[in-house]
Amino acid sequence: MFNRTPGQLLAGLGQGTRFVVAGALPLVVFSARDLGLAAGSQGIGSWLAALGSASAAGAGLGILASLFLGFVSRLRSRARIGVWSVVGAGVGFWFCDILAVRANLGGPYDHLARLGIVASVIAGLGAGGLGWSLQPRKEDARSPWDRMPAKARLAVALLAVACAGVLTYLDRQGYVIEYPAAALVLRAGSLLLSAFAALELGRFLTSRFGSTDSTALLRLGLTTAGLVLGSLLLAVVLARGARAERLRGLAYPGFALNVLDRFSDFDLDGRSAWFGGRDCEAFDSNVSPDASEIPGNGIDDNCRGGDRAASPSSPPPPAAAALPPAPMSVVYITVDTVGTEHLGVYGYPKHTTPALDAWAEQALIFEQAYTSGSSTTLVLGSNFRGVYPRRLQWTRVAKTLSGAWLPFENGVAPKLPRGHKLQRTYRLPAHDPHPTLPELLSARGMRTFGVSAVHFAARGSTLVGSFDEQVALTEEGSKEPDDRGSTEQALKWLAGLAPTDRFFMWVHYLGPHSPSTKDPKVPSFGSGLVGEYDHEVATFDDRVAPLLAALTARQAQGEPITVIVSADHGEEFSQHRYHGHSTGDRVAHIPLLVRAPQVKAGRTQALASSVDILPTVLALTATPDPGGGDGRSLVPVLDRQIDTWPRIVLTDGWVNDNADELPSNQLVATDGRQRLGINLVTLSAELLDLERERNGRRAQNLIGQLDDQPLRSAID
């Protein structure tokens, strides 16, 4: 390195300048596009911070690429080929890993896994081939790309731009929403192809302004270095606080800030103390926003405002002999993937739910009810324990094709019994110490029954706890369970009860969740995502109608039964329907209706959460509450003692990928008027006005414009 001639040093300077341009330009363009398309007004500070971050990050990546090429150029020919073969194979295997190819082969997403293999092979060959084509040789400073005719280089560069445009279009259209890792693949491909094409611009600059003499080339290099340092200074000064949070919520500005995080992560804990990274101890790897908070150790381990106090352990369920008979039976009906937007009782103009609407005329309707989580596992695990999902102890559990649920022990995969084949793994509260609702009610002497079309209702899954009798239709051999089966099982169980029996029954309907249902006897609402979804909501209404009628009849005969109808979460609509990765209002705002002889029909604005179900049912059945939960009893609202109360409720949303990491991790707090969302992956934040959002007006991020401290305090 130190014995090079002045000509070789100048050639290296020219190559470095080309790669700085090639790294910075695409990231700047994509970041500007993201900022221009982002909701809400963006000030000059946000533009300068985003473009400065993109320029600095792209330049840094370009310099690393140039240095790597310079290092490899000193190797022999076979060694260079070997290096780029290893790089191509590594890229291919990385793509296979993030696309979870192994986990999905042979399963319901087998077609996506095979498509992922094809994409991984193409990406590996492309990365290795591009690297080799740009690789200068020890005996010749020119690379194979440099030796191509100018017209051929231009044609290839234009083809790369076109391919990058296609990948960007697919990413923007949301075709990968149900396969989120594909978004990372598309963006990586777009950047790589755009950078390859931008090398030609770098060639033009060095040939136009730096090839006449060494002084001009040196001047160009110094000018480029000055622009890079200026960009870095803009990022350091402006990418902070609420502005950095906004930028991290955008794809390419967020990527640029993450790159700068890695460059300035001195303690290697994955977070930087600069660029809004929020690492409060830059040289202590045990303290980071990604670290787990250890209660009571006197250290703010996760940089979120102080040490958290230790939570008291939950007491055991009460003994049955110590309690009198329950005064009330409770039926808890939940439907999967139904928010408030598509229900007639909440103002939807289409007649999707005539049976539910008629039943709700004698019910109390909660206008402001929110789910505790964005996916079924989070919600059910939370609701039946009365604790927000993030406070539960989640264990990785393997499910075999034979229906066995086998938890990991200390992170070690379980040994599968002979004849069992792994289907997939889940995160479930298998070892969580909080008592579950059916266990508390069984212990106080009530009969309990649970039925669902999904396998999570199976006793071994531990998600909802153990009922006296438990039916999971998928475990009964039905490959495409119909919600009609849930009603039939519930009616069959009810028929065996005496009027004096006190019971708790949970009935879960698959509703509009996949697999989709099409019933010619149910009204059609047209084609397209919304039309098909409305048909599936109407199908649920058709399936639940007999159960609602039977319960109404028992109530009319004098049985003290409280019926609660709600949903686990709602659904988002883009090019596809999806949830899990979203904690938006369509997912978080859920129906909650309660009908009982003692409940006066009407509507209430009292803010409610699905974690309120456990304390409410315990209060209705005179069952002692073990405490330590996050919900509150809704009985004062049911008794119409109050109609509103000051409160903040939370909605959790995270998704574990094949490597058991969190590509999506969000937390939302709402007081019924505003919603603060925190993305714990990008460390971005969004404050929205709910009335504005629900009226269909353009969403505007109000971070920095309104006081969100109460909402942030609730999250912290």
XYZ file of C-alpha atoms in Angstrom:
716
model
C 0.000 0.000 0.000
C 2.827 2.403 0.890
C 5.115 1.628 -2.089
C 2.718 2.651 -4.841
C 3.712 5.068 -7.563
C 2.057 8.507 -7.838
C 0.165 7.245 -10.885
C -1.258 4.311 -8.932
C -2.255 6.604 -6.075
C -4.034 8.956 -8.455
C -5.801 5.996 -10.097
C -6.899 4.871 -6.662
C -8.139 8.367 -5.881
C -10.161 8.380 -9.097
C -11.681 4.997 -8.284
C -12.503 6.134 -4.744
C -14.265 9.226 -6.083
C -16.313 7.106 -8.492
C -17.434 4.795 -5.696
C -18.301 7.687 -3.386
C -20.579 9.083 -6.098
C -22.019 5.624 -6.837
C -22.765 5.007 -3.141
C -24.157 8.414 -2.270
C -26.228 9.366 -5.313
C -28.809 6.503 -5.306
C -29.353 6.756 -1.548
C -29.840 10.528 -1.817
C -32.357 10.125 -4.672
C -34.346 7.370 -2.938
C -34.331 9.270 0.358
C -35.595 12.425 -1.347
C -38.378 10.413 -2.950
C -39.376 8.900 0.405
C -39.412 12.308 2.044
C -41.470 13.809 -0.765
C -44.068 11.035 -0.517
C -44.218 11.028 3.289
C -47.428 12.145 4.989
C -47.369 15.515 6.678
C -45.317 18.587 5.951
C -41.515 18.275 6.024
C -39.427 21.277 7.024
C -36.068 22.295 5.580
C -34.354 20.741 8.602
C -35.806 17.321 7.787
C -34.711 17.600 4.161
C -31.180 18.608 5.081
C -30.936 15.895 7.745
C -32.240 13.211 5.382
C -30.077 14.184 2.416
C -27.021 14.717 4.597
C -27.461 11.324 6.241
C -28.019 9.620 2.902
C -24.981 11.281 1.326
C -22.692 10.465 4.257
C -23.898 6.888 4.608
C -23.735 6.192 0.877
C -20.268 7.707 0.640
C -19.098 5.575 3.549
C -20.396 2.415 1.891
C -18.759 3.464 -1.388
C -15.393 3.989 0.321
C -15.622 0.562 1.969
C -16.416 -1.024 -1.399
C -13.475 0.756 -3.029
C -11.080 -0.333 -0.278
C -12.297 -3.925 -0.532
C -11.781 -3.931 -4.302
C -8.308 -2.479 -3.808
C -7.452 -5.225 -1.339
C -8.749 -8.012 -3.577
C -6.908 -6.549 -6.587
C -3.603 -7.498 -4.947
C -4.569 -11.179 -4.933
C -3.849 -13.667 -7.681
C -6.399 -14.354 -10.396
C -7.769 -17.585 -8.902
C -7.975 -16.022 -5.459
C -9.979 -13.099 -6.862
C -12.429 -15.504 -8.511
C -12.693 -17.405 -5.226
C -13.402 -14.230 -3.249
C -16.261 -13.194 -5.511
C -17.653 -16.714 -5.556
C -17.757 -16.648 -1.765
C -19.381 -13.184 -1.825
C -22.053 -14.371 -4.277
C -22.754 -17.498 -2.225
C -22.931 -15.425 0.957
C -25.452 -13.019 -0.572
C -27.545 -15.943 -1.825
C -27.572 -17.673 1.561
C -28.343 -14.365 3.307
C -31.343 -13.845 1.061
C -32.492 -17.417 1.753
C -32.220 -16.751 5.475
C -34.129 -13.465 5.599
C -36.797 -14.890 3.273
C -37.192 -17.881 5.655
C -36.893 -20.344 2.775
C -36.158 -23.397 4.935
C -39.049 -22.732 7.296
C -41.575 -22.339 4.477
C -40.572 -25.193 2.160
C -43.270 -27.839 2.176
C -45.666 -25.654 4.168
C -48.566 -23.379 3.248
C -46.109 -20.813 1.844
C -44.145 -23.305 -0.219
C -44.681 -21.263 -3.405
C -43.140 -18.213 -1.740
C -40.217 -20.308 -0.510
C -39.504 -21.543 -4.035
C -39.743 -18.007 -5.353
C -37.327 -17.000 -2.599
C -34.844 -19.636 -3.760
C -34.973 -18.275 -7.300
C -34.521 -14.706 -6.032
C -31.616 -15.778 -3.799
C -29.811 -17.540 -6.646
C -30.262 -14.523 -8.928
C -29.077 -12.167 -6.176
C -26.019 -14.304 -5.427
C -25.004 -14.618 -9.069
C -25.661 -10.921 -9.616
C -23.647 -9.768 -6.589
C -20.713 -12.016 -7.409
C -20.809 -11.102 -11.088
C -21.029 -7.358 -10.436
C -18.156 -7.492 -7.985
C -15.953 -9.450 -10.400
C -16.771 -7.101 -13.280
C -15.680 -4.078 -11.195
C -12.556 -5.778 -9.857
C -9.242 -4.240 -11.015
C -6.327 -6.633 -11.408
C -2.901 -6.499 -9.830
C -1.306 -6.464 -13.241
C -3.834 -3.983 -14.729
C -5.619 -1.179 -12.845
C -8.559 -1.481 -15.212
C -11.445 -3.820 -14.374
C -13.395 -5.963 -16.884
C -16.090 -3.272 -16.688
C -13.556 -0.566 -17.569
C -12.410 -2.513 -20.615
C -15.930 -2.743 -22.070
C -16.847 -0.388 -24.941
C -18.527 2.830 -23.793
C -21.788 2.039 -25.591
C -21.980 -1.387 -23.991
C -21.388 0.116 -20.545
C -24.121 2.674 -21.150
C -26.585 -0.010 -22.270
C -25.884 -2.151 -19.185
C -26.176 0.902 -16.923
C -29.564 1.808 -18.430
C -30.735 -1.808 -18.005
C -29.669 -1.671 -14.337
C -31.646 1.553 -13.846
C -34.718 -0.042 -15.428
C -34.465 -3.123 -13.191
C -34.011 -0.906 -10.125
C -37.124 0.992 -11.154
C -39.131 -2.240 -11.382
C -37.982 -3.354 -7.924
C -38.793 0.075 -6.490
C -42.249 -0.008 -8.074
C -42.990 -3.410 -6.546
C -41.806 -2.191 -3.163
C -43.943 0.951 -3.310
C -47.021 -0.982 -4.442
C -46.981 -3.050 -1.269
C -47.016 -6.444 -2.970
C -44.758 -7.796 -0.217
C -46.802 -6.718 2.787
C -47.666 -10.294 3.737
C -44.021 -11.330 3.221
C -42.232 -8.337 4.827
C -38.678 -9.655 4.442
C -39.125 -9.314 0.681
C -39.209 -5.530 1.129
C -35.619 -5.661 2.368
C -34.646 -7.771 -0.637
C -36.276 -5.376 -3.088
C -34.658 -2.323 -1.525
C -31.232 -3.941 -1.404
C -31.575 -4.875 -5.074
C -32.692 -1.362 -6.008
C -29.742 0.249 -4.243
C -27.190 -2.191 -5.641
C -28.381 -1.838 -9.235
C -28.653 1.944 -8.960
C -25.157 2.171 -7.485
C -23.807 0.046 -10.333
C -25.404 2.380 -12.862
C -24.168 5.456 -10.974
C -20.587 4.316 -11.463
C -20.879 5.599 -15.013
C -21.673 9.067 -13.673
C -18.622 8.803 -11.439
C -16.567 7.841 -14.479
C -17.883 10.899 -16.326
C -16.964 13.223 -13.440
C -13.435 11.868 -13.080
C -12.854 11.920 -16.828
C -14.417 15.349 -17.321
C -12.927 17.154 -14.326
C -10.001 15.060 -13.184
C -8.254 13.466 -16.127
C -6.435 16.488 -17.542
C -3.732 16.490 -14.891
C -2.949 15.310 -11.392
C -3.850 18.683 -9.865
C -7.387 18.563 -11.295
C -7.879 14.997 -10.084
C -6.624 15.911 -6.619
C -8.917 18.961 -6.570
C -11.886 16.734 -7.488
C -10.983 14.304 -4.727
C -10.709 17.075 -2.144
C -14.030 18.579 -3.278
C -15.713 15.187 -2.913
C -14.204 14.712 0.544
C -15.435 18.161 1.567
C -18.965 17.377 0.419
C -18.922 14.100 2.347
C -17.686 15.757 5.541
C -20.265 18.525 5.143
C -23.005 15.923 4.737
C -21.804 14.115 7.840
C -21.857 17.357 9.793
C -25.455 18.019 8.674
C -26.454 14.537 9.824
C -24.781 14.929 13.227
C -26.327 18.349 13.887
C -29.814 17.877 12.398
C -30.656 14.155 12.687
C -31.707 14.312 16.315
C -34.791 13.971 18.504
C -38.229 14.017 16.898
C -36.747 14.757 13.459
C -34.608 11.612 13.570
C -37.631 9.617 14.733
C -39.596 10.772 11.694
C -36.751 9.897 9.321
C -36.239 6.443 10.795
C -39.843 5.670 9.954
C -39.053 6.073 6.227
C -37.398 3.288 4.256
C -34.257 4.834 2.761
C -33.606 7.682 5.228
C -34.020 5.075 7.951
C -31.529 2.802 6.181
C -29.029 5.673 5.910
C -29.318 6.444 9.627
C -28.872 2.752 10.455
C -25.674 2.695 8.376
C -24.372 5.748 10.241
C -25.328 3.991 13.471
C -23.043 1.103 12.564
C -20.177 3.439 11.712
C -20.497 5.236 15.081
C -21.421 2.250 17.280
C -18.294 2.331 19.415
C -19.426 -0.269 21.962
C -20.843 -2.635 19.300
C -24.290 -2.886 20.919
C -26.137 -2.095 17.671
C -27.034 1.503 18.567
C -25.275 4.841 18.300
C -25.322 7.795 20.661
C -25.614 10.067 17.588
C -28.169 10.425 14.774
C -31.119 9.853 17.113
C -29.852 6.379 18.015
C -30.632 7.054 21.697
C -27.765 4.982 23.122
C -27.350 6.678 26.496
C -23.995 4.957 27.178
C -21.865 5.118 24.029
C -19.095 2.915 25.462
C -21.088 0.391 27.508
C -22.442 -2.510 25.438
C -24.768 -3.626 28.258
C -26.788 -0.397 28.029
C -28.708 0.185 24.817
C -32.264 0.879 23.567
C -32.282 -2.784 22.478
C -31.283 -4.121 25.899
C -33.790 -5.692 28.270
C -34.625 -3.577 31.288
C -33.617 -5.336 34.507
C -36.025 -4.106 37.203
C -34.527 -2.822 40.429
C -30.826 -2.813 39.453
C -30.497 0.987 39.544
C -29.519 1.194 35.856
C -31.522 2.499 32.921
C -30.587 -0.556 30.839
C -32.797 0.304 27.843
C -32.266 4.092 27.807
C -35.956 4.840 28.278
C -36.053 7.128 31.257
C -34.849 5.296 34.349
C -34.836 1.967 36.114
C -38.103 0.035 36.271
C -39.378 -1.209 39.607
C -39.715 -4.957 40.025
C -43.262 -6.297 39.543
C -44.786 -8.287 42.385
C -45.369 -11.942 41.622
C -48.947 -12.996 40.930
C -50.678 -14.969 43.702
C -52.141 -18.398 42.921
C -55.792 -18.764 41.863
C -58.312 -18.786 44.749
C -59.541 -22.076 46.156
C -63.052 -23.099 45.069
C -64.206 -24.005 48.563
C -63.633 -20.450 49.805
C -66.037 -18.834 47.308
C -69.842 -18.854 47.037
C -71.493 -19.842 43.733
C -70.944 -17.362 40.907
C -73.864 -14.948 40.374
C -73.349 -14.699 36.624
C -72.381 -16.776 33.594
C -70.319 -15.123 30.858
C -70.000 -15.853 27.148
C -67.023 -14.234 25.416
C -67.326 -14.255 21.604
C -64.348 -13.111 19.548
C -63.902 -12.860 15.796
C -60.572 -12.745 14.018
C -59.490 -9.770 11.884
C -62.549 -7.510 12.215
C -62.175 -3.850 13.130
C -64.987 -1.383 13.606
C -64.920 0.053 10.072
C -66.895 -2.739 8.390
C -69.653 -3.304 10.952
C -73.099 -1.803 10.584
C -73.362 -1.214 14.313
C -70.399 1.164 13.989
C -71.872 3.052 11.042
C -70.765 1.017 8.018
C -73.329 1.698 5.251
C -73.201 -1.801 3.776
C -75.392 -4.428 5.461
C -72.563 -6.794 6.338
C -73.802 -7.725 9.835
C -77.626 -7.712 10.021
C -77.768 -10.340 12.782
C -75.156 -8.640 14.942
C -76.744 -5.216 14.360
C -80.159 -6.482 15.486
C -78.669 -8.188 18.537
C -76.698 -5.030 19.430
C -79.896 -2.967 19.707
C -80.117 -4.270 23.274
C -76.383 -4.051 23.967
C -73.983 -1.436 25.305
C -71.629 -0.439 22.480
C -68.127 0.780 23.305
C -67.130 3.418 20.763
C -63.515 3.588 21.953
C -62.232 0.028 22.416
C -58.705 -0.982 21.450
C -56.923 -4.279 21.106
C -53.875 -5.118 23.185
C -51.975 -6.511 20.196
C -51.776 -6.598 16.419
C -51.868 -10.386 15.976
C -53.952 -13.243 17.345
C -51.237 -14.749 19.530
C -50.402 -11.440 21.192
C -54.057 -10.587 21.821
C -55.278 -13.929 23.119
C -52.220 -14.474 25.298
C -52.716 -10.985 26.710
C -56.505 -10.959 27.085
C -56.740 -14.219 28.994
C -54.113 -12.998 31.471
C -55.182 -9.349 31.731
C -51.638 -8.149 31.004
C -50.215 -6.288 28.001
C -48.261 -8.606 25.681
C -44.890 -6.986 26.380
C -45.195 -7.880 30.072
C -45.748 -11.578 29.417
C -43.011 -14.192 29.377
C -42.894 -15.521 25.814
C -41.302 -18.883 25.048
C -40.387 -20.319 21.686
C -42.588 -23.375 21.114
C -42.345 -25.980 18.382
C -45.533 -27.453 16.920
C -45.346 -30.826 15.221
C -47.544 -32.036 12.387
C -49.019 -34.477 14.895
C -50.398 -31.599 16.967
C -47.890 -31.675 19.843
C -46.678 -28.389 21.351
C -43.081 -28.624 22.614
C -41.468 -25.586 24.295
C -37.801 -24.705 23.898
C -35.890 -25.002 27.173
C -33.263 -22.288 27.775
C -33.273 -21.570 24.067
C -32.556 -25.202 23.137
C -34.886 -26.804 20.608
C -36.917 -29.738 21.953
C -36.181 -33.263 20.824
C -39.066 -34.404 18.641
C -40.713 -37.686 19.628
C -40.374 -40.536 17.152
C -42.842 -40.148 14.307
C -43.297 -36.408 14.858
C -42.290 -33.874 12.200
C -41.789 -30.189 12.894
C -44.441 -27.961 11.345
C -43.205 -24.559 12.563
C -42.321 -22.617 15.711
C -44.289 -19.954 17.568
C -43.783 -17.582 20.455
C -46.278 -18.462 23.188
C -46.597 -17.695 26.926
C -45.868 -21.336 27.787
C -44.017 -20.524 31.028
C -45.733 -17.254 31.940
C -46.635 -17.159 35.671
C -49.834 -15.064 35.325
C -52.989 -17.129 35.986
C -55.366 -17.348 33.033
C -59.062 -16.478 33.041
C -60.419 -20.021 32.506
C -58.143 -21.363 35.239
C -59.296 -18.709 37.700
C -62.951 -19.420 36.928
C -62.510 -23.200 37.050
C -60.826 -22.833 40.423
C -63.851 -20.909 41.764
C -66.190 -23.714 40.679
C -67.522 -22.539 37.298
C -67.697 -24.779 34.241
C -65.501 -23.562 31.390
C -65.544 -24.316 27.674
C -63.512 -22.962 24.747
C -63.828 -23.572 21.029
C -62.102 -22.065 18.002
C -61.411 -22.839 14.378
C -57.677 -22.299 14.955
C -55.181 -24.597 16.608
C -54.284 -22.007 19.265
C -57.396 -23.122 21.147
C -55.806 -26.533 21.728
C -54.971 -27.208 25.367
C -51.298 -27.893 24.691
C -50.673 -24.513 23.059
C -50.947 -22.727 26.473
C -52.027 -19.535 24.685
C -55.422 -19.140 26.341
C -54.904 -21.403 29.334
C -56.788 -24.602 30.126
C -60.584 -24.909 29.962
C -62.492 -27.846 31.415
C -63.390 -28.730 27.830
C -61.460 -27.387 24.881
C -62.035 -27.863 21.139
C -59.731 -26.722 18.343
C -61.417 -27.556 15.049
C -58.102 -27.757 13.189
C -57.009 -30.448 15.618
C -60.170 -32.396 14.785
C -58.923 -33.071 11.261
C -60.490 -30.130 9.417
C -58.004 -28.606 6.976
C -60.237 -25.637 6.145
C -62.337 -25.103 9.250
C -65.595 -23.267 8.782
C -66.920 -21.008 11.523
C -70.144 -22.983 11.409
C -68.247 -25.632 13.385
C -67.573 -23.213 16.240
C -71.279 -22.431 16.557
C -72.249 -26.107 16.394
C -69.769 -27.033 19.140
C -70.915 -24.125 21.331
C -74.622 -24.974 20.942
C -73.909 -28.634 21.644
C -72.129 -27.754 24.880
C -74.825 -25.277 25.942
C -77.499 -27.934 25.441
C -75.894 -30.027 28.178
C -76.105 -27.285 30.808
C -78.808 -26.886 33.423
C -80.330 -23.419 33.990
C -78.647 -23.315 37.388
C -75.156 -24.035 36.031
C -72.748 -21.123 36.069
C -70.280 -21.189 33.233
C -67.748 -19.307 31.159
C -67.690 -20.019 27.439
C -65.260 -18.619 24.875
C -66.113 -18.972 21.187
C -63.600 -17.734 18.626
C -64.494 -17.306 14.948
C -61.919 -17.252 12.175
C -63.993 -14.656 10.328
C -62.228 -12.857 7.469
C -58.869 -14.371 8.391
C -57.346 -16.830 5.926
C -58.342 -19.319 4.665
C -60.969 -17.174 2.975
C -64.551 -18.364 2.859
C -67.045 -17.920 0.017
C -70.627 -18.861 0.671
C -73.164 -18.469 -2.158
C -75.938 -18.178 0.448
C -74.318 -15.040 1.903
C -74.704 -11.698 0.067
C -71.885 -10.636 -2.238
C -70.375 -7.178 -1.936
C -68.423 -7.129 -5.171
C -64.928 -8.127 -6.147
C -61.647 -6.704 -4.941
C -60.109 -6.728 -1.482
C -62.853 -4.749 0.240
C -65.705 -6.573 -1.461
C -64.274 -9.984 -0.599
C -63.572 -8.874 2.961
C -67.143 -7.611 3.410
C -68.451 -10.945 2.163
C -66.349 -12.742 4.784
C -67.578 -10.402 7.538
C -71.133 -11.191 6.412
C -70.270 -14.893 6.511
C -69.176 -14.549 10.127
C -72.444 -12.761 10.871
C -74.331 -15.687 9.326
C -72.355 -18.198 11.400
C -72.660 -16.422 14.747
C -76.392 -15.638 14.383
C -77.675 -19.007 15.746
C -75.461 -18.705 18.824
C -76.616 -15.150 19.537
C -80.234 -16.260 19.175
C -79.736 -19.194 21.560
C -78.069 -16.982 24.171
C -80.816 -14.367 23.865
C -83.408 -17.087 24.437
C -81.642 -18.299 27.588
C -81.442 -14.715 28.861
C -85.170 -14.286 28.204
C -85.828 -17.364 30.325
C -84.146 -15.656 33.268
C -80.634 -17.087 33.111
C -78.068 -14.524 34.336
C -75.781 -14.503 31.291
C -73.574 -11.655 30.136
C -72.555 -11.866 26.478
C -69.459 -10.011 25.297
C -68.733 -9.730 21.560
C -65.397 -8.385 20.380
C -62.486 -9.038 17.988
C -58.840 -9.866 18.413
C -57.712 -7.131 15.985
C -58.681 -5.431 12.746
C -57.230 -5.431 9.246
C -55.193 -3.068 7.064
C -55.812 -2.647 3.334
C -53.164 -1.886 0.744
C -52.430 -4.007 -2.317
C -53.080 -6.871 0.099
C -54.895 -7.259 3.390
C -52.611 -7.619 6.377
C -52.117 -7.179 10.086
C -49.403 -8.119 12.566
C -46.932 -5.636 11.099
C -49.332 -2.745 11.684
C -50.611 -1.081 14.830
C -52.643 1.505 12.916
C -56.184 2.502 13.819
C -57.767 -0.018 11.442
C -55.994 -2.806 13.327
C -56.134 -1.378 16.852
C -59.718 -0.003 16.967
C -61.954 -3.021 17.640
C -65.644 -3.643 18.353
C -66.742 -4.282 21.928
C -70.414 -4.972 22.659
C -71.917 -6.207 25.937
C -75.467 -7.480 26.394
C -76.943 -8.632 29.690
C -80.268 -8.250 31.526
C -78.751 -5.716 33.909
C -76.988 -3.672 31.199
C -78.830 -0.715 29.708
C -78.515 -0.523 25.926
C -76.783 2.442 24.335
C -73.335 3.721 23.527
C -70.417 4.805 25.683
C -67.272 6.828 25.044
C -65.423 5.200 27.944
C -61.985 4.145 26.723
C -61.587 0.361 26.899
C -58.895 -2.204 26.130
C -59.109 -5.899 25.451
C -57.006 -6.462 28.613
C -60.124 -5.280 30.490
C -61.897 -8.548 29.684
C -60.264 -10.525 32.509
C -60.978 -8.075 35.371
C -64.481 -7.446 33.980
C -65.366 -11.153 33.868
C -63.883 -11.652 37.339
C -66.028 -8.799 38.676
C -69.188 -10.118 36.991
C -68.648 -13.599 38.431
C -67.542 -12.396 41.897
C -64.128 -14.025 41.433
C -61.217 -12.430 43.331
C -58.785 -10.612 41.054
C -55.190 -11.823 41.657
C -53.884 -8.327 40.864
C -50.802 -7.348 38.925
C -52.762 -6.865 35.695
C -52.996 -3.948 33.301
C -56.759 -3.950 32.677
C -59.579 -2.458 34.684
C -63.095 -3.712 35.304
C -65.696 -2.250 32.951
C -68.535 -2.970 35.388
C -68.880 0.734 36.381
C -69.417 1.512 32.691
C -71.864 -1.393 32.278
C -73.805 -0.092 35.281
C -73.799 3.337 33.583
C -72.168 4.946 36.611
C -69.674 6.612 34.273
C -69.518 7.279 30.540
C -65.953 8.556 30.197
C -62.779 8.309 32.221
C -59.255 9.682 31.747
C -57.111 6.827 30.555
C -54.377 5.714 28.147
C -54.376 2.237 26.616
C -51.606 0.430 24.734
C -51.410 -1.763 21.636
C -48.382 -3.989 21.081
C -47.208 -5.240 17.720
C -44.199 -7.370 16.922
C -43.403 -10.263 14.589
C -40.694 -12.890 15.072
C -38.948 -14.033 11.888
C -37.391 -17.420 11.153
C -34.263 -16.497 13.110
C -36.471 -15.465 16.058
C -35.485 -11.835 15.567
C -37.873 -8.889 15.354
C -38.156 -7.310 11.886
C -41.264 -5.539 13.182
C -41.596 -4.189 16.725
C -44.047 -1.393 17.538
C -45.936 0.007 20.490
C -48.885 2.414 20.397
C -50.506 4.504 23.116
C -53.846 6.258 22.705
C -56.068 8.388 24.895
C -58.990 8.174 22.459
C -58.112 11.477 20.778
C -54.484 11.068 19.749
C -52.352 8.035 18.972
C -48.599 7.897 19.573
C -46.798 5.093 17.788
C -43.197 4.131 18.559
C -41.276 1.891 16.152
C -38.696 0.103 18.302
C -36.772 -1.174 15.271
C -36.268 2.163 13.530
C -36.643 4.236 16.730
C -39.105 6.468 14.909
C -42.296 7.978 16.292
C -45.636 9.113 14.897
C -48.318 11.205 16.603
C -51.689 11.254 14.822
C -55.045 12.895 15.403
C -57.614 10.070 15.453
C -60.567 12.193 14.363
C -58.617 13.452 11.365
C -57.535 9.937 10.440
C -60.999 8.395 10.767
C -62.536 11.125 8.633
C -60.289 10.075 5.776
C -58.177 13.202 5.730
C -54.478 13.051 4.975
C -52.534 11.805 7.999
C -50.104 14.313 9.475
C -47.335 13.437 11.885
C -47.748 15.867 14.792
C -44.524 14.977 16.620
C -43.050 18.199 17.963
C -46.302 20.109 17.364
C -48.451 18.743 20.214
C -47.652 17.637 23.746
C -47.249 13.856 23.667
C -45.546 13.472 27.044
C -48.481 11.671 28.768
C -48.577 9.113 25.958
C -44.790 8.659 26.039
C -44.892 8.232 29.803
C -47.489 5.494 29.449
C -45.230 3.660 26.980
C -42.093 4.115 29.067
